[in-house]
Amino acid sequence: MPVTRLLRQVAGQMLGSPACGCWTATPLLQFLGTSPRQIPADASFHSASFSGTDQPRVLITGGLGQLGVGLANLLRKRFEKDNVILSDIRKPPDHIFHSGPFIYSDILDYKNLREIVVNNRITWLFHYSALLSAVGEANVSLARAVNITGLHNVLDVAAEHNLRLFVPSTIGAFGPTSPRNPTPDLCVQRPRTIYGVSKVHAELMGEYYHHRYGLDFRCLRYPGIISADSQPGGGTTDYAVQIFHDALKNGKFECNLKPSTRLPMMYIDDCLRATLEVMEAPAESLSMRTYNINAMSFTPEDLAQEVLKHIPEFQITYNVDSVRQAIADSWPMNFDDSNARKDWGWKHDFDLPELVTTMLNFHGSDTRVAQAN
């Protein structure tokens, strides 16, 4: 089965290619594309006029995932709607398509990606296509193609056209031999998932391209990202999103991690703001190209206790998934993000109480509307 077709099937099951992302293929020397089609850059570009000559022209790959749409909304407020192009291999819902420029982009097709960058005069590229931890372990060959082969195309196009490139990394880039509490920016990594391995590869390749070719590569290691308006997408930290859906709908939740499993977490608004801030930071302020960022660290038991303050009848049970538990046990318990705070002024807004209140208010209003209807 062609990789792209298999990808569409996995993407459909995931309801959105989650928090972090990658996909593309090969070096500046050559590429054999996997997509049978080449899409002209203005094919679905229903808002093609740009304004503001000093503003970046942005492309977001894997844009229909957990972070892509939210990032596009933030960047469109900052740089004007028509300067930010969302892309994916899936057809967008109507509200996303009509919210601003959307284009088909198969990052495993180097020629397609290059045409989009050239024809739309892209200057910033956010690379958000990946299979996450648990999904990647279920399909290693596809994760290797998307997360590693895809990255090479993005790096080459970015270097060739002098782009500022953002590639997200993850807590999954660390392994069981890494210091876990706290985990510094620079330490032994050695992850044991294809997702984690691909992210270490992305960090190192990005830094290599920066030193070898002068590529303006920037990377943040995201903790678990919690967002109110997206569905879980196959990650190990997804319990911290699903718990709110189930608490309001059923009054109970079955967690697939042990109650004492501590992981670093962040609300999506902090994550998106950090991403924009590091991209806007002056190059001379960056002492490194890959930074940890963090907001809070909690366990399923901590989260359940906070939910109980709002829903006294809430009940949580545990049915541990051995694969996800093993992944979580190899990840950091807490991130040291002191370099990000020192170099470019990173500061989070949401702690656990604010996170829980925000999530319950969002889903509670949705639940009340559904009941009324």
Short mmCIF file of C-alpha atoms in Angstrom, two decimals:
data_model
loop_
_atom_site.label_atom_id
_atom_site.label_comp_id
_atom_site.label_asym_id
_atom_site.label_seq_id
_atom_site.Cartn_x
_atom_site.Cartn_y
_atom_site.Cartn_z
CA MET A 1 0.00 0.00 0.00
CA PRO A 2 1.46 3.40 -0.86
CA VAL A 3 2.70 5.30 2.16
CA THR A 4 0.43 8.29 1.52
CA ARG A 5 -2.71 6.16 1.35
CA LEU A 6 -1.76 4.32 4.55
CA LEU A 7 -1.07 7.66 6.18
CA ARG A 8 -4.54 8.94 5.31
CA GLN A 9 -6.06 5.87 6.97
CA VAL A 10 -4.02 6.32 10.15
CA ALA A 11 -4.76 10.05 10.17
CA GLY A 12 -8.46 9.38 9.89
CA GLN A 13 -8.32 7.06 12.89
CA MET A 14 -6.39 9.58 14.93
CA LEU A 15 -8.80 12.51 14.28
CA GLY A 16 -5.80 14.77 13.93
CA SER A 17 -2.04 14.32 13.73
CA PRO A 18 -1.14 15.46 17.24
CA ALA A 19 1.07 17.68 19.04
CA CYS A 20 4.37 17.35 17.33
CA GLY A 21 5.19 16.74 13.79
CA CYS A 22 7.30 15.68 10.93
CA TRP A 23 7.22 14.38 7.43
CA THR A 24 9.13 14.74 4.13
CA ALA A 25 12.02 13.12 2.27
CA THR A 26 15.73 13.41 1.19
CA PRO A 27 18.69 15.66 0.62
CA LEU A 28 19.41 18.45 -1.80
CA LEU A 29 20.75 15.85 -4.21
CA GLN A 30 17.69 13.92 -5.34
CA PHE A 31 14.23 12.69 -4.42
CA LEU A 32 11.77 10.12 -5.70
CA GLY A 33 8.33 11.49 -4.80
CA THR A 34 5.58 9.27 -3.46
CA SER A 35 2.67 11.47 -4.46
CA PRO A 36 1.22 10.85 -7.94
CA ARG A 37 0.11 14.49 -8.17
CA GLN A 38 1.80 17.85 -8.13
CA ILE A 39 -0.52 20.53 -6.80
CA PRO A 40 -0.03 24.09 -8.08
CA ALA A 41 0.51 26.34 -5.06
CA ASP A 42 -2.61 28.38 -5.85
CA ALA A 43 -4.90 25.41 -6.49
CA SER A 44 -6.92 25.85 -3.28
CA PHE A 45 -5.52 29.21 -2.33
CA HIS A 46 -8.78 31.03 -1.96
CA SER A 47 -7.19 34.11 -0.29
CA ALA A 48 -4.09 34.64 -2.35
CA SER A 49 -3.28 38.31 -1.78
CA PHE A 50 -0.57 39.18 0.77
CA SER A 51 0.08 42.47 2.52
CA GLY A 52 2.85 43.75 4.75
CA THR A 53 6.20 43.29 3.07
CA ASP A 54 8.04 42.93 6.38
CA GLN A 55 5.82 40.15 7.72
CA PRO A 56 6.75 36.46 7.45
CA ARG A 57 4.91 34.24 5.00
CA VAL A 58 4.16 31.08 6.89
CA LEU A 59 3.57 27.43 5.91
CA ILE A 60 2.35 24.92 8.51
CA THR A 61 2.70 21.26 7.54
CA GLY A 62 0.49 18.62 9.15
CA GLY A 63 -1.82 21.48 9.97
CA LEU A 64 -4.96 19.52 10.85
CA GLY A 65 -3.45 18.01 13.98
CA GLN A 66 -3.75 19.01 17.62
CA LEU A 67 -1.59 22.13 17.32
CA GLY A 68 -1.69 23.21 13.67
CA VAL A 69 -5.10 24.89 13.60
CA GLY A 70 -4.54 26.71 16.87
CA LEU A 71 -1.13 27.90 15.72
CA ALA A 72 -2.60 29.14 12.44
CA ASN A 73 -5.24 31.14 14.33
CA LEU A 74 -2.59 32.72 16.54
CA LEU A 75 -0.28 33.56 13.64
CA ARG A 76 -3.12 34.98 11.53
CA LYS A 77 -3.98 37.41 14.32
CA ARG A 78 -0.34 38.43 14.46
CA PHE A 79 0.64 38.49 10.76
CA GLU A 80 -2.73 38.78 8.95
CA LYS A 81 -4.82 35.90 7.65
CA ASP A 82 -3.45 35.60 4.12
CA ASN A 83 0.16 35.34 5.27
CA VAL A 84 -0.38 31.98 7.00
CA ILE A 85 -1.02 28.84 4.92
CA LEU A 86 -2.29 25.72 6.64
CA SER A 87 -1.54 22.44 4.84
CA ASP A 88 -2.21 18.72 5.17
CA ILE A 89 -2.93 15.64 3.04
CA ARG A 90 -6.49 15.44 4.40
CA LYS A 91 -9.51 17.47 3.40
CA PRO A 92 -10.19 20.16 6.00
CA PRO A 93 -13.58 20.75 7.63
CA ASP A 94 -15.49 23.70 6.15
CA HIS A 95 -14.82 26.02 9.10
CA ILE A 96 -11.07 25.49 8.81
CA PHE A 97 -11.01 25.83 5.03
CA HIS A 98 -12.89 29.13 5.16
CA SER A 99 -10.88 30.51 8.09
CA GLY A 100 -7.84 31.22 5.90
CA PRO A 101 -5.55 29.81 3.18
CA PHE A 102 -5.43 26.01 3.07
CA ILE A 103 -3.47 23.93 0.58
CA TYR A 104 -2.76 20.26 -0.09
CA SER A 105 0.82 19.41 0.87
CA ASP A 106 2.36 15.95 0.80
CA ILE A 107 5.67 16.40 2.56
CA LEU A 108 6.86 13.00 1.36
CA ASP A 109 6.75 14.58 -2.11
CA TYR A 110 9.80 16.85 -2.25
CA LYS A 111 8.83 18.51 -5.52
CA ASN A 112 5.34 19.36 -4.24
CA LEU A 113 6.77 20.90 -1.07
CA ARG A 114 9.36 22.89 -2.99
CA GLU A 115 6.76 24.29 -5.39
CA ILE A 116 4.61 25.48 -2.50
CA VAL A 117 7.53 27.23 -0.82
CA VAL A 118 8.65 28.92 -4.04
CA ASN A 119 5.26 29.87 -5.46
CA ASN A 120 3.98 31.29 -2.19
CA ARG A 121 7.25 32.97 -1.17
CA ILE A 122 7.35 31.16 2.19
CA THR A 123 9.82 32.52 4.76
CA TRP A 124 8.78 30.64 7.94
CA LEU A 125 7.97 26.92 8.03
CA PHE A 126 6.39 25.11 11.00
CA HIS A 127 6.76 21.36 10.54
CA TYR A 128 3.87 19.65 12.38
CA SER A 129 3.39 16.16 10.93
CA ALA A 130 4.17 13.06 12.97
CA LEU A 131 2.87 9.77 14.26
CA LEU A 132 2.97 10.04 18.04
CA SER A 133 4.36 7.61 20.59
CA ALA A 134 1.73 4.87 20.96
CA VAL A 135 0.55 5.06 17.32
CA GLY A 136 4.15 4.99 16.10
CA GLU A 137 4.91 1.82 18.03
CA ALA A 138 1.93 0.16 16.35
CA ASN A 139 3.27 1.00 12.87
CA VAL A 140 7.04 1.52 12.99
CA SER A 141 7.64 1.52 9.23
CA LEU A 142 5.05 4.24 8.65
CA ALA A 143 6.37 6.28 11.59
CA ARG A 144 9.88 6.00 10.14
CA ALA A 145 8.69 7.30 6.78
CA VAL A 146 6.64 10.16 8.20
CA ASN A 147 8.83 11.23 11.12
CA ILE A 148 12.30 10.71 9.65
CA THR A 149 12.16 10.55 5.87
CA GLY A 150 9.77 13.49 5.85
CA LEU A 151 12.05 15.62 7.97
CA HIS A 152 14.81 15.41 5.38
CA ASN A 153 12.68 17.05 2.72
CA VAL A 154 11.74 19.87 5.06
CA LEU A 155 15.36 20.48 6.06
CA ASP A 156 16.52 20.56 2.45
CA VAL A 157 13.81 22.91 1.25
CA ALA A 158 14.36 25.18 4.25
CA ALA A 159 18.13 25.30 3.70
CA GLU A 160 17.80 25.86 -0.05
CA HIS A 161 15.34 28.74 0.33
CA ASN A 162 16.74 30.32 3.49
CA LEU A 163 13.65 29.68 5.64
CA ARG A 164 13.30 30.02 9.38
CA LEU A 165 12.32 26.48 10.37
CA PHE A 166 10.52 25.30 13.49
CA VAL A 167 10.38 21.57 14.25
CA PRO A 168 8.78 20.54 17.56
CA SER A 169 10.39 17.91 19.74
CA THR A 170 9.02 16.18 22.81
CA ILE A 171 9.48 14.64 26.25
CA GLY A 172 9.63 11.42 24.22
CA ALA A 173 13.10 12.37 23.01
CA PHE A 174 14.48 11.16 26.35
CA GLY A 175 14.88 7.60 27.58
CA PRO A 176 15.22 5.51 30.76
CA THR A 177 18.89 6.45 31.22
CA SER A 178 18.14 10.20 31.10
CA PRO A 179 17.92 12.15 34.36
CA ARG A 180 14.18 12.33 35.02
CA ASN A 181 13.55 14.88 37.75
CA PRO A 182 14.44 17.38 36.49
CA THR A 183 15.58 16.68 32.92
CA PRO A 184 18.02 19.34 31.63
CA ASP A 185 18.37 20.55 28.04
CA LEU A 186 21.62 18.67 27.51
CA CYS A 187 21.94 15.12 28.81
CA VAL A 188 21.90 11.49 27.71
CA GLN A 189 18.72 10.85 25.68
CA ARG A 190 18.53 7.30 24.24
CA PRO A 191 14.73 7.01 23.73
CA ARG A 192 13.15 3.59 23.20
CA THR A 193 10.29 4.48 20.86
CA ILE A 194 10.45 5.23 17.13
CA TYR A 195 8.75 8.53 17.93
CA GLY A 196 11.47 9.48 20.39
CA VAL A 197 14.27 8.29 18.13
CA SER A 198 12.86 10.33 15.26
CA LYS A 199 12.73 13.44 17.45
CA VAL A 200 16.36 13.08 18.57
CA HIS A 201 17.20 12.70 14.89
CA ALA A 202 15.30 15.90 14.12
CA GLU A 203 17.08 17.84 16.88
CA LEU A 204 20.52 16.72 15.75
CA MET A 205 19.86 17.15 12.03
CA GLY A 206 18.47 20.63 12.63
CA GLU A 207 21.53 21.64 14.62
CA TYR A 208 23.80 20.11 11.97
CA TYR A 209 22.07 22.08 9.20
CA HIS A 210 22.39 25.22 11.33
CA HIS A 211 26.13 24.78 11.76
CA ARG A 212 26.83 23.35 8.29
CA TYR A 213 24.52 25.48 6.11
CA GLY A 214 23.48 28.37 8.36
CA LEU A 215 19.85 27.18 8.54
CA ASP A 216 17.84 29.18 11.09
CA PHE A 217 16.53 26.08 12.88
CA ARG A 218 14.53 26.39 16.09
CA CYS A 219 13.08 23.62 18.21
CA LEU A 220 11.14 23.26 21.46
CA ARG A 221 10.75 20.05 23.42
CA TYR A 222 7.06 20.07 24.27
CA PRO A 223 5.74 18.39 27.40
CA GLY A 224 2.35 16.68 27.19
CA ILE A 225 0.00 19.21 25.54
CA ILE A 226 -3.57 19.55 26.81
CA SER A 227 -6.09 21.27 24.58
CA ALA A 228 -9.81 21.83 25.04
CA ASP A 229 -10.93 21.82 21.42
CA SER A 230 -9.18 18.74 20.01
CA GLN A 231 -9.55 15.00 20.48
CA PRO A 232 -6.79 12.71 21.82
CA GLY A 233 -4.57 11.55 18.97
CA GLY A 234 -2.57 8.52 20.05
CA GLY A 235 -0.09 9.92 22.56
CA THR A 236 0.88 8.57 25.96
CA THR A 237 -0.23 11.77 27.72
CA ASP A 238 -3.69 11.68 26.12
CA TYR A 239 -5.31 10.59 29.37
CA ALA A 240 -4.98 14.20 30.54
CA VAL A 241 -7.31 15.28 27.73
CA GLN A 242 -9.74 12.35 27.78
CA ILE A 243 -10.36 12.65 31.50
CA PHE A 244 -12.30 15.91 31.00
CA HIS A 245 -14.51 14.48 28.24
CA ASP A 246 -15.40 11.46 30.39
CA ALA A 247 -15.76 13.34 33.68
CA LEU A 248 -18.45 15.61 32.25
CA LYS A 249 -20.16 12.98 30.13
CA ASN A 250 -20.11 9.95 32.44
CA GLY A 251 -18.83 11.15 35.80
CA LYS A 252 -16.04 8.58 35.69
CA PHE A 253 -12.81 7.85 33.85
CA GLU A 254 -10.65 4.77 33.32
CA CYS A 255 -6.96 5.73 33.16
CA ASN A 256 -4.41 3.65 31.27
CA LEU A 257 -1.45 4.84 33.37
CA LYS A 258 -0.63 4.16 37.03
CA PRO A 259 -1.93 6.78 39.47
CA SER A 260 1.62 7.80 40.46
CA THR A 261 2.92 8.37 36.90
CA ARG A 262 4.34 11.90 36.94
CA LEU A 263 4.85 13.71 33.61
CA PRO A 264 5.41 17.33 32.56
CA MET A 265 2.35 18.98 31.01
CA MET A 266 1.26 22.27 29.43
CA TYR A 267 -1.97 23.92 28.34
CA ILE A 268 -2.14 24.55 24.60
CA ASP A 269 -2.30 28.36 24.87
CA ASP A 270 1.07 28.39 26.65
CA CYS A 271 2.48 25.98 24.07
CA LEU A 272 1.43 28.07 21.07
CA ARG A 273 2.64 31.28 22.65
CA ALA A 274 6.04 29.71 23.43
CA THR A 275 6.31 28.58 19.82
CA LEU A 276 5.70 32.07 18.49
CA GLU A 277 8.02 33.64 21.05
CA VAL A 278 10.97 31.41 20.21
CA MET A 279 10.44 32.06 16.49
CA GLU A 280 10.42 35.82 17.07
CA ALA A 281 13.42 35.79 19.42
CA PRO A 282 16.56 37.48 18.02
CA ALA A 283 19.05 34.86 16.85
CA GLU A 284 21.76 36.32 19.05
CA SER A 285 19.64 35.63 22.17
CA LEU A 286 19.55 31.87 21.48
CA SER A 287 22.35 30.00 23.24
CA MET A 288 21.11 26.71 21.77
CA ARG A 289 18.77 25.56 19.02
CA THR A 290 16.66 23.09 21.03
CA TYR A 291 15.05 24.10 24.33
CA ASN A 292 12.96 22.39 26.99
CA ILE A 293 9.78 24.24 27.92
CA ASN A 294 7.54 23.41 30.85
CA ALA A 295 4.55 24.66 32.82
CA MET A 296 3.52 22.01 35.37
CA SER A 297 4.13 18.39 36.34
CA PHE A 298 1.43 16.10 37.73
CA THR A 299 0.21 12.52 38.08
CA PRO A 300 -3.19 11.05 37.11
CA GLU A 301 -4.01 11.03 40.83
CA ASP A 302 -3.13 14.75 41.14
CA LEU A 303 -5.33 15.57 38.16
CA ALA A 304 -8.24 13.50 39.47
CA GLN A 305 -8.08 15.27 42.85
CA GLU A 306 -8.28 18.64 41.12
CA VAL A 307 -11.24 17.49 39.01
CA LEU A 308 -13.00 16.31 42.21
CA LYS A 309 -12.98 19.89 43.49
CA HIS A 310 -15.34 20.75 40.62
CA ILE A 311 -17.21 17.42 40.21
CA PRO A 312 -17.52 15.82 43.70
CA GLU A 313 -19.13 12.64 42.31
CA PHE A 314 -16.26 12.01 39.85
CA GLN A 315 -14.66 8.55 40.01
CA ILE A 316 -11.38 7.37 38.48
CA THR A 317 -10.28 3.77 37.98
CA TYR A 318 -7.07 2.36 36.55
CA ASN A 319 -6.57 -0.23 33.81
CA VAL A 320 -2.88 0.09 33.01
CA ASP A 321 -1.77 -0.27 29.39
CA SER A 322 1.65 -1.91 29.62
CA VAL A 323 2.92 -0.34 26.39
CA ARG A 324 1.96 3.21 27.35
CA GLN A 325 3.12 2.72 30.93
CA ALA A 326 6.55 1.56 29.75
CA ILE A 327 6.78 4.62 27.51
CA ALA A 328 5.77 6.97 30.33
CA ASP A 329 8.25 5.35 32.74
CA SER A 330 11.09 6.17 30.33
CA TRP A 331 10.14 9.85 30.01
CA PRO A 332 11.02 12.87 32.17
CA MET A 333 9.00 13.52 35.30
CA ASN A 334 9.80 17.22 35.18
CA PHE A 335 11.52 19.50 32.66
CA ASP A 336 14.26 21.98 33.52
CA ASP A 337 13.43 24.90 31.21
CA SER A 338 15.67 27.48 32.88
CA ASN A 339 17.58 28.17 29.63
CA ALA A 340 14.38 29.12 27.79
CA ARG A 341 13.37 31.41 30.64
CA LYS A 342 16.81 33.04 30.71
CA ASP A 343 17.53 33.32 26.96
CA TRP A 344 14.21 34.51 25.53
CA GLY A 345 12.02 35.20 28.53
CA TRP A 346 9.75 32.13 28.51
CA LYS A 347 7.07 32.22 31.22
CA HIS A 348 3.97 30.02 31.46
CA ASP A 349 0.50 31.27 32.45
CA PHE A 350 -1.40 28.06 33.30
CA ASP A 351 -0.81 25.91 36.40
CA LEU A 352 -2.90 22.85 37.30
CA PRO A 353 -5.87 24.67 38.93
CA GLU A 354 -6.19 27.09 35.99
CA LEU A 355 -5.86 24.21 33.53
CA VAL A 356 -8.65 22.16 35.13
CA THR A 357 -10.99 25.14 35.45
CA THR A 358 -10.44 26.10 31.80
CA MET A 359 -10.95 22.56 30.49
CA LEU A 360 -14.10 21.92 32.52
CA ASN A 361 -15.60 25.28 31.61
CA PHE A 362 -14.98 24.61 27.91
CA HIS A 363 -16.36 21.09 27.87
CA GLY A 364 -19.10 21.93 30.36
CA SER A 365 -20.50 24.58 28.07
CA ASP A 366 -20.40 22.12 25.15
CA THR A 367 -22.18 19.50 27.25
CA ARG A 368 -24.91 21.94 28.32
CA VAL A 369 -25.50 22.97 24.70
CA ALA A 370 -25.75 19.32 23.63
CA GLN A 371 -28.20 18.55 26.42
CA ALA A 372 -30.31 21.57 25.53
CA ASN A 373 -30.41 20.53 21.90
#
